[in-house]
Structures are given as C-alpha cells and as structure tokens.
mmCIF file of C-alpha atoms in Angstrom:
data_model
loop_
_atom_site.group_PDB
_atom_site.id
_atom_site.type_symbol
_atom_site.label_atom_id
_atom_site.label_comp_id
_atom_site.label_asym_id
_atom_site.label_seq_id
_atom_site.Cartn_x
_atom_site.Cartn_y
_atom_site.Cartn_z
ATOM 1 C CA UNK D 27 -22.949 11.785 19.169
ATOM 2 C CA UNK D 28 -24.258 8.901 17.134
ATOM 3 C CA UNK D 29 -22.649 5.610 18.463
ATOM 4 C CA UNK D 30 -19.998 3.702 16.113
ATOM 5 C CA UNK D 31 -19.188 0.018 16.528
ATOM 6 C CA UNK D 32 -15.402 -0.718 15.540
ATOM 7 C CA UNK D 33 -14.958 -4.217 14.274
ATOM 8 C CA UNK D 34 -10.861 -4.308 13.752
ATOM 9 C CA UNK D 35 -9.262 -7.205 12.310
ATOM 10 C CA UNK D 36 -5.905 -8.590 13.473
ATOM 11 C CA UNK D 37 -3.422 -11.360 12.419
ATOM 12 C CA UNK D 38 -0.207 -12.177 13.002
ATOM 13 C CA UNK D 39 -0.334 -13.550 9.327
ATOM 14 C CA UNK D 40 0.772 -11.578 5.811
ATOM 15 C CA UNK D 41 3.287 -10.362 3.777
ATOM 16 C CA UNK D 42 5.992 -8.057 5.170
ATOM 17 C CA UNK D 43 6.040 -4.526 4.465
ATOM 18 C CA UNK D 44 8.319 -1.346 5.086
ATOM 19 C CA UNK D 45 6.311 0.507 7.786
ATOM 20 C CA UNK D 46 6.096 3.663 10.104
ATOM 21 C CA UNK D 47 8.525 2.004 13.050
ATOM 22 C CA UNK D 48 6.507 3.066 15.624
ATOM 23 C CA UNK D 49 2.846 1.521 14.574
ATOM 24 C CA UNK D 50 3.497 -2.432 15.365
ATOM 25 C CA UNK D 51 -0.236 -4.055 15.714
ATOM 26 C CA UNK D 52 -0.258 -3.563 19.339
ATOM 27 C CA UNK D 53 0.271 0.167 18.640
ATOM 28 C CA UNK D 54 -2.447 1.014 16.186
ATOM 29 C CA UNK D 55 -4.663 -1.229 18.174
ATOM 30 C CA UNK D 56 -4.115 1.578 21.346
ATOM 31 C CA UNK D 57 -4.350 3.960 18.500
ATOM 32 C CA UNK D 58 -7.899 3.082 17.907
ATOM 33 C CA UNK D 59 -9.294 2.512 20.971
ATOM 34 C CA UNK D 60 -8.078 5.676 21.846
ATOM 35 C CA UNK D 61 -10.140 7.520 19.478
ATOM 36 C CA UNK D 62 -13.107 4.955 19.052
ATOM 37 C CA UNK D 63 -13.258 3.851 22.794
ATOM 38 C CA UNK D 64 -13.163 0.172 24.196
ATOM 39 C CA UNK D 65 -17.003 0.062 24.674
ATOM 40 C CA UNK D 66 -17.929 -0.172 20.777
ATOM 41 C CA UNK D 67 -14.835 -2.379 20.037
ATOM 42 C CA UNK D 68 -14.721 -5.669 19.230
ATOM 43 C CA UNK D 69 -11.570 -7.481 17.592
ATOM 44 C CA UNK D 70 -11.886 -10.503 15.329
ATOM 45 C CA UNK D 71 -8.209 -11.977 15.853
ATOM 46 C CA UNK D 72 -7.381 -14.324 13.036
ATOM 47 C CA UNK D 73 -4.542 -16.735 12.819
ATOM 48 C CA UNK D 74 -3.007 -14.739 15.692
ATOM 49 C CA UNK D 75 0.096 -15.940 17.823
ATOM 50 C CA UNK D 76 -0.465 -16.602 21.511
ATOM 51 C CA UNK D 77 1.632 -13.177 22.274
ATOM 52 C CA UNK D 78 -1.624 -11.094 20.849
ATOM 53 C CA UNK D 79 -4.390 -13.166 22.638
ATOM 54 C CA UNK D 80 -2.673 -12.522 25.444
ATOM 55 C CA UNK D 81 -2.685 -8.748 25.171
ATOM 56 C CA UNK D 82 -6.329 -8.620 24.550
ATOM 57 C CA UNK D 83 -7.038 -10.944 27.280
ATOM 58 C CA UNK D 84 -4.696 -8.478 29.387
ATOM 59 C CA UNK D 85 -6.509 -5.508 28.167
ATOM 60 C CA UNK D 86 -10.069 -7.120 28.427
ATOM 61 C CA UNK D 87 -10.705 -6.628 24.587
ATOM 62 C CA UNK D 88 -13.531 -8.211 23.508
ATOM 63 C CA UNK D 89 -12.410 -10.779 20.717
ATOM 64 C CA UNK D 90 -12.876 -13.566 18.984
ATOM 65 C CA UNK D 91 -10.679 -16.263 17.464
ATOM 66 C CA UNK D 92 -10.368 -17.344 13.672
ATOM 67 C CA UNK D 93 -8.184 -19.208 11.371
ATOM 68 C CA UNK D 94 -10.041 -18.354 8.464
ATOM 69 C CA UNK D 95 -7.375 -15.938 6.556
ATOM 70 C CA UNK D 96 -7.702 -12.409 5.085
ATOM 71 C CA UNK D 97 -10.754 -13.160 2.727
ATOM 72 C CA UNK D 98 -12.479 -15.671 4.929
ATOM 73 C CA UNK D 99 -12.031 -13.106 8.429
ATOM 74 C CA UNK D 100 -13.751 -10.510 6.650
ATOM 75 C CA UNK D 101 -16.735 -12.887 5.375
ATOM 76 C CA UNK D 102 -16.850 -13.790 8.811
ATOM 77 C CA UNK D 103 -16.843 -10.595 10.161
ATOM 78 C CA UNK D 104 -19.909 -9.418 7.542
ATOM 79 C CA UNK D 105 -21.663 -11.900 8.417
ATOM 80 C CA UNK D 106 -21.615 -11.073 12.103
ATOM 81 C CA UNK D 107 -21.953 -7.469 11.824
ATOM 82 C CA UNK D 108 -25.426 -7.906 9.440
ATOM 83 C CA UNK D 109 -26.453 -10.633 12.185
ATOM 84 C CA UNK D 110 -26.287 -8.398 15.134
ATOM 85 C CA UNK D 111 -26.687 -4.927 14.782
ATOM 86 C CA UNK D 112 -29.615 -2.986 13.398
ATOM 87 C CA UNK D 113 -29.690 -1.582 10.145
ATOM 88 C CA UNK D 114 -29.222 2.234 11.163
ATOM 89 C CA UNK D 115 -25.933 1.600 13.316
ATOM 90 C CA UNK D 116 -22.581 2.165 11.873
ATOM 91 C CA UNK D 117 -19.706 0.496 11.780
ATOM 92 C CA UNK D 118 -15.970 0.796 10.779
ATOM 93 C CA UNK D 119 -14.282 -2.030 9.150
ATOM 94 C CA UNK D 120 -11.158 -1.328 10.530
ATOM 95 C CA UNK D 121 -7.481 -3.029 9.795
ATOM 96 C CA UNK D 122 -4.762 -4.086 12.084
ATOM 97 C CA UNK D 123 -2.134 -1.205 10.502
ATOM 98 C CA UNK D 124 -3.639 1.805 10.614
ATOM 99 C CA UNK D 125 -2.806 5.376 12.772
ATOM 100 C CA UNK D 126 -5.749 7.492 13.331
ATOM 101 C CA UNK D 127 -5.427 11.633 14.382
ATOM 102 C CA UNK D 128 -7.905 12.696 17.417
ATOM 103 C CA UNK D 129 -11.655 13.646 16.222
ATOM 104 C CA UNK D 130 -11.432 10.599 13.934
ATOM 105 C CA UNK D 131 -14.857 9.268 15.254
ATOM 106 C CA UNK D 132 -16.436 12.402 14.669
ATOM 107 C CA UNK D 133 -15.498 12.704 11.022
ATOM 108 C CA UNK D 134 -16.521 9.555 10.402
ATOM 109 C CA UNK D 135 -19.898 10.306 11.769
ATOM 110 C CA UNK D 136 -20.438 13.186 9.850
ATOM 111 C CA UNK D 137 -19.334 11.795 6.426
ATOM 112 C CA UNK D 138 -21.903 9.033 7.153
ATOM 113 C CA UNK D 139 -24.489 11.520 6.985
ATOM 114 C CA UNK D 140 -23.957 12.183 3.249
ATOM 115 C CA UNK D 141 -22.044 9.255 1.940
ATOM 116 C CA UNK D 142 -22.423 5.494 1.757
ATOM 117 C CA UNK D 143 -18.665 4.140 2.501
ATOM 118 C CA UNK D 144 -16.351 6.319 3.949
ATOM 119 C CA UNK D 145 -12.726 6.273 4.448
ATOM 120 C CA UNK D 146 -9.927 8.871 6.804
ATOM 121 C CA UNK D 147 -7.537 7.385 4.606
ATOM 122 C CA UNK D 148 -6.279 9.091 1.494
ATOM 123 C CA UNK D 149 -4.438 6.839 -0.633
ATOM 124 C CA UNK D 150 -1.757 8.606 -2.437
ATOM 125 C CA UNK D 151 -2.685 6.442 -5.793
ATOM 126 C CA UNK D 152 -5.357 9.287 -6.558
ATOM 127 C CA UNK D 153 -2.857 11.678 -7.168
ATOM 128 C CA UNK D 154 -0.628 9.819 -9.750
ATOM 129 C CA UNK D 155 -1.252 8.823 -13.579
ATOM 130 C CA UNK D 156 -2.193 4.945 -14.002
ATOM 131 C CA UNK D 157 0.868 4.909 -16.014
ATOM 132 C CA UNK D 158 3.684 5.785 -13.092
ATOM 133 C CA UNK D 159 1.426 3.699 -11.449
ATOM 134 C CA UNK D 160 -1.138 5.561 -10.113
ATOM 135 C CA UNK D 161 -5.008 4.809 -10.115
ATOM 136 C CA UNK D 162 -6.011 3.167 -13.109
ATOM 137 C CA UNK D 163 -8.840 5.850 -13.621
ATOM 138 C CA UNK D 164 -6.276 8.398 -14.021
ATOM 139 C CA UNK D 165 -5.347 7.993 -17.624
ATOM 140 C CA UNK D 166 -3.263 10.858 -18.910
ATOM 141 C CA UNK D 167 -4.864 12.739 -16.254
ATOM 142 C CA UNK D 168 -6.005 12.792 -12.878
ATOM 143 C CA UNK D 169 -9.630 11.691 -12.812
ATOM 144 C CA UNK D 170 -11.860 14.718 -12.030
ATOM 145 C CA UNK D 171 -13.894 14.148 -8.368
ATOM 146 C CA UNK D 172 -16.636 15.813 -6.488
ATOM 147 C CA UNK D 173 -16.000 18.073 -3.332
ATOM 148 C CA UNK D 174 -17.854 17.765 -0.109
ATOM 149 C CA UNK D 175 -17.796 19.457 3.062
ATOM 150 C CA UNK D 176 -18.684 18.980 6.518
ATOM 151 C CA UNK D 177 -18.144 20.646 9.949
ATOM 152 C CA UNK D 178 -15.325 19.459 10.137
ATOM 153 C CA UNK D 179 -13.687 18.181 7.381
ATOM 154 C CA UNK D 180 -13.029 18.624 3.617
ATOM 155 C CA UNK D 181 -14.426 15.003 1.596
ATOM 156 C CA UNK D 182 -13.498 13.952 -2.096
ATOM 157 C CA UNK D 183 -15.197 11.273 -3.813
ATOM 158 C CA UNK D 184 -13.364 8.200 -4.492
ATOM 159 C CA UNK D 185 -13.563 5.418 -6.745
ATOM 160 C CA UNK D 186 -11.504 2.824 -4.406
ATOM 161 C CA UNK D 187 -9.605 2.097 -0.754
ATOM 162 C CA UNK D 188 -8.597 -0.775 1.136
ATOM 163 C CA UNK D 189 -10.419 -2.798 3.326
ATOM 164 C CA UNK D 190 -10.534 -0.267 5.992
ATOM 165 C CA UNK D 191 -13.485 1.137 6.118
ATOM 166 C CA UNK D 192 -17.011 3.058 7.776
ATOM 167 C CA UNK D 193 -20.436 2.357 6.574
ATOM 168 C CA UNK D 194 -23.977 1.463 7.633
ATOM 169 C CA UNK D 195 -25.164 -2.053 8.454
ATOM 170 C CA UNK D 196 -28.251 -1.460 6.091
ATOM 171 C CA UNK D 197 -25.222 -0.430 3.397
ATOM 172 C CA UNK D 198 -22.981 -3.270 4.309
ATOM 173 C CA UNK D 199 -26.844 -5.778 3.866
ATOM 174 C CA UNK D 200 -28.096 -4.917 0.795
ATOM 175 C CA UNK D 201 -24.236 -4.720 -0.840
ATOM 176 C CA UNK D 202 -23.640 -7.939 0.541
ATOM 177 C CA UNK D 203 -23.525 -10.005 -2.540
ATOM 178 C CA UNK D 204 -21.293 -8.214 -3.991
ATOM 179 C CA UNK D 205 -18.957 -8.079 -1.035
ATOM 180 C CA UNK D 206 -19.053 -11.812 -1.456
ATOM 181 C CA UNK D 207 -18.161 -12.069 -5.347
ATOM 182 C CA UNK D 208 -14.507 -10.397 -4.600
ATOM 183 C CA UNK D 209 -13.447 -12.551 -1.886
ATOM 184 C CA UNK D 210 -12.656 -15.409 -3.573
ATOM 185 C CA UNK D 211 -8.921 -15.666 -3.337
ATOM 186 C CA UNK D 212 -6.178 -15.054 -1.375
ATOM 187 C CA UNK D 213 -6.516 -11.168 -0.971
ATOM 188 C CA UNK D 214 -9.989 -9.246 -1.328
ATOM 189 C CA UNK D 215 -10.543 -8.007 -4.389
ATOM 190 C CA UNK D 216 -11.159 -4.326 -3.052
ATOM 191 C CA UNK D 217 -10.606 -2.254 -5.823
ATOM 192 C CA UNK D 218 -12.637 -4.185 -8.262
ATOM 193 C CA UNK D 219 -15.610 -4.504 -5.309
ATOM 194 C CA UNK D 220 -15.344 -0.557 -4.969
ATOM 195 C CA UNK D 221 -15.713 -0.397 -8.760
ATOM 196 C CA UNK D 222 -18.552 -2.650 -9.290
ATOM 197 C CA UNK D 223 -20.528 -0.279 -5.978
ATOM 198 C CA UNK D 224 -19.543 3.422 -7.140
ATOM 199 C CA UNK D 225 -18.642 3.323 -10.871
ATOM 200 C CA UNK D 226 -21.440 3.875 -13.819
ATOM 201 C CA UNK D 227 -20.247 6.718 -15.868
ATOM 202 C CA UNK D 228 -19.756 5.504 -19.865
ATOM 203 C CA UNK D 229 -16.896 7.827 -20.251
ATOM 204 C CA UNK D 230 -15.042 6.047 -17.779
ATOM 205 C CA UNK D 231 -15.894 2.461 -19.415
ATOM 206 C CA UNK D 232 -14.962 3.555 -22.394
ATOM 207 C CA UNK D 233 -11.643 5.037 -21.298
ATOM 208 C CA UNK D 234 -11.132 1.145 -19.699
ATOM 209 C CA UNK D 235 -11.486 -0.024 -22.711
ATOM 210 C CA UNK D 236 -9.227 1.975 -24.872
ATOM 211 C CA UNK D 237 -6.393 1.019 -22.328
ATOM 212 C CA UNK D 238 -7.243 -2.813 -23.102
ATOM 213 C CA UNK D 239 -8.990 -3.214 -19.569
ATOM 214 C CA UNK D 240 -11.786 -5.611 -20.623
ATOM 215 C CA UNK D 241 -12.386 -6.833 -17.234
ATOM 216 C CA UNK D 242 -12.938 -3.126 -16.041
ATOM 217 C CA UNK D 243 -14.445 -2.235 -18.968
ATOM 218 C CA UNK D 244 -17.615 -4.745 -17.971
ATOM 219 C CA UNK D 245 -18.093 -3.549 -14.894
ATOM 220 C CA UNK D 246 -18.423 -0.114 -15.355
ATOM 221 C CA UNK D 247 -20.240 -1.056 -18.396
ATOM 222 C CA UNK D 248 -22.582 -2.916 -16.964
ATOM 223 C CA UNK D 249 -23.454 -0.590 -13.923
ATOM 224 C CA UNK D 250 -23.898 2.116 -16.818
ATOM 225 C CA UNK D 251 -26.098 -0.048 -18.668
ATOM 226 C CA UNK D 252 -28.489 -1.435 -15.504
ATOM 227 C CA UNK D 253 -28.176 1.695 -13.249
ATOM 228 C CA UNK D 254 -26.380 0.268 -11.167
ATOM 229 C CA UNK D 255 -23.219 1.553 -8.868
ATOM 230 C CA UNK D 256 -24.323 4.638 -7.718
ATOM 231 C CA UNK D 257 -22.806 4.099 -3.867
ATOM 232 C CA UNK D 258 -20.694 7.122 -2.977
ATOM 233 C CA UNK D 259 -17.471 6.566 -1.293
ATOM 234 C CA UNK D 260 -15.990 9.101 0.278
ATOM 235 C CA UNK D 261 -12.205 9.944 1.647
ATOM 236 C CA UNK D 262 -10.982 12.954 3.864
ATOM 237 C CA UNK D 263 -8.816 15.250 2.379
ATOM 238 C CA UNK D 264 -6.346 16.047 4.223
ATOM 239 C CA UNK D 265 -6.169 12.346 5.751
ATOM 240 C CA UNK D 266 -7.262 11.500 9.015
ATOM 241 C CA UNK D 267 -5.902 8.411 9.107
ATOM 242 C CA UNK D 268 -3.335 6.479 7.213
ATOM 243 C CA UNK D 269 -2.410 3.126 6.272
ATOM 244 C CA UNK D 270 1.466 2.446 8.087
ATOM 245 C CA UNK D 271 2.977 1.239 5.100
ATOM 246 C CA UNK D 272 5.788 3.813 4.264
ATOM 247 C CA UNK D 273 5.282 3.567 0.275
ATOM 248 C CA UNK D 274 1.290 4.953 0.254
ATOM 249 C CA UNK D 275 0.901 7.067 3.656
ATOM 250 C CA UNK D 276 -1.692 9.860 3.378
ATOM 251 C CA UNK D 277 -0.076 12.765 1.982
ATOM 252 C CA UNK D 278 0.367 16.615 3.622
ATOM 253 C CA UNK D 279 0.207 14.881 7.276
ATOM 254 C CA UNK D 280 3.116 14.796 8.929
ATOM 255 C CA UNK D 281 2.963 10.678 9.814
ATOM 256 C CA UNK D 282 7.044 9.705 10.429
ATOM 257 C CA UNK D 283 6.979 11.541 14.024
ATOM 258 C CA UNK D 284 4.269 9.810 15.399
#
C-alpha cells in the first residue's frame, strides 16, 4: 500500500460547538492514529495548553509547537509539507475533530488515484437547497454531480469541504498560491478556495449571478473564461469520516454510538 503522511492540526483555541460527547481532541487524535498509524504522523500543535503537549510528549507524537492561529498553522503547515516531501507522496490535511471508520487509509489511497483533493467526509450541506441553507450551488435544486467508483468505495464530486483534507504534494505545490489568497483572515476561506480550484462551468456562474452573488459570480467566471479550475475534489458517499460537530455529521452512518 502506497504510504500516506498525516499532518493533523490541533489547538486548544476556537469557538465552541455542540459535538459527538465522546470525540474530545485527545479522542479523535487516537482515532487517527489508529487508522493512519503513528509512523506517518506528525502533529502541528498550535496555541495548545500544557495538558495536550503533555499527551503527545507521553505518547511520543511527533509535534511541533505554534502560536500562529487557524490561518497562519495551516500556512505553516503548507509550507512544511511542500519543503519536505517529494512531489508523488500524499498527504492528509487532517483536523483536530474528526472520527474516522477502519479502512479509512485505504480509501483515501484509492480516491487519490483518480482525483486531485479528496475528502471521507460528506458534508450534509450537499443535500439541502442554498435557501434552507444548504450549498449555495444548490439553487432550487440540488446541484447535479458526477459518480465514481473504486474498490472500495462509492465517490461523488464535490464543489467544497473543510479544511480536512487528502491530496498530493505536487497538488498541494502548484495550487499553492491560491491556498495562500484565502487565508487572509481569521478563518480560511475554504469554500471560496475550493471554488476558485474545481469550479469553471458558465451555467453555474451565471446561476451566481442571478442570486446577486457577484463575488462568486467572478470566480467561476473567470476559471470559465481562462480554463482554469478544473481540480476534482472528491467525497465518499456513504462517509468515512465525519466532522464531530452534531449540526453537519455525515449522513446514513450511524456516528452518536461511537
């Protein structure tokens, strides 16, 4: 099996949210390494209290302090992933509140082999109308996708997820710059950075506009117009993963019994 290098991201910063009361950060850090093995693993542990250092200095987690914030830890993290690994490895981006199911790895692997970004996670905001507040490409209906399979897994295309995420260094390089232009504030800017990399389609533009989206509208616009954001992201269906919060967990999975 092709090797996968985990970079996960923890803080003890952020804002609090109703979440599955079994996956705490120390939880869905086990979770992982679990799945992804401690030998690929590397934690970059950002404005963390001295309770979590200890635990990865308990556990012998490789890790690596910052105070940088949600933006700046991933820049930093980007920046160290392109500067050390070679362009055919990949790596997932991985967030300190996830749950993954076994054979996670192994999906991953195999989506890589026919998608640019891929994701276990499948964000329940595909499957509702922007205006119940849904995706905001499903106007009046839900946006129509592509279907993928592999050996082990169904895959849909996607036009967004979080910050959680696989892909390969060579990927991650020459998307860099983009990367960069939607971490700016407090929060990445994921939705509009997923836009900008896998949206191009003048239909969809043109639907933007009509809903008075003009900052939308340009980017899809553009990418139409240059031939650009053709990157295919990709998400398991059903979920292999979800993100704890109780409001958007993948759907059909059982995730409330652990």
């Amino acid at each position: 099996m092709k090797s996968l290098i985990v970079y996960y991201r923890i803080s003890d910063k952020g804002n609090p949210k109703e979440k599955l009361n079994y996956a705490d950060k120390f939880y869905c850090m086990e979770n992982a390494i679990k799945e992804f093995g401690k030998e690929n693993f590397w934690v970059i542990a950002d404005n963390c209290n001295p309770e979590t250092i200890d635990y990865l200095k308990e556990h012998k987690i490789p890790y690596e302090e910052t105070s940088l914030g949600n933006c700046g830890s991933f820049i930093f993290m980007v920046d160290k992933i392109i500067g050390s690994h070679k362009s055919d490895d990949c790596v997932y981006l991985l967030e300190d509140d996830y749950v993954h199911l076994d054979g996670s790895r192994v999906l991953i692997n195999e989506a890589l082999e026919i998608g640019d970004y891929v994701t276990l996670y499948d964000h329940p905001d595909k499957y509702i109308i922007n205006h119940d507040g849904g995706n905001r490409f499903n106007h009046k209906r839900l946006k129509p996708v592509t279907l993928f399979v592999t050996q082990g897994s169904h895959w849909r295309t996607v036009d967004s997820t979080t910050m959680t995420f696989a892909v390969k260094v060579s990927t991650l390089k020459r998307d860099y710059p983009v990367w960069m232009k939607y971490m700016n504030g407090r929060i990445p800017d994921d939705f509009h950075a997923f836009m900008e990399l896998t949206q191009n389609e003048l239909k969809s533009a043109l639907i933007l506009l009509t809903m008075g989206r003009r900052r939308e509208f340009l980017i899809v616009f553009k990418n139409w117009l240059l031939k650009r954001g053709q990157r295919t992201l990709l998400s398991a269906v059903p979920a292999h993963s979800t993100h704890a919060e109780i409001k958007w967990l993948s759907p059909v999975v059982d995730w409330k019994n652990g």
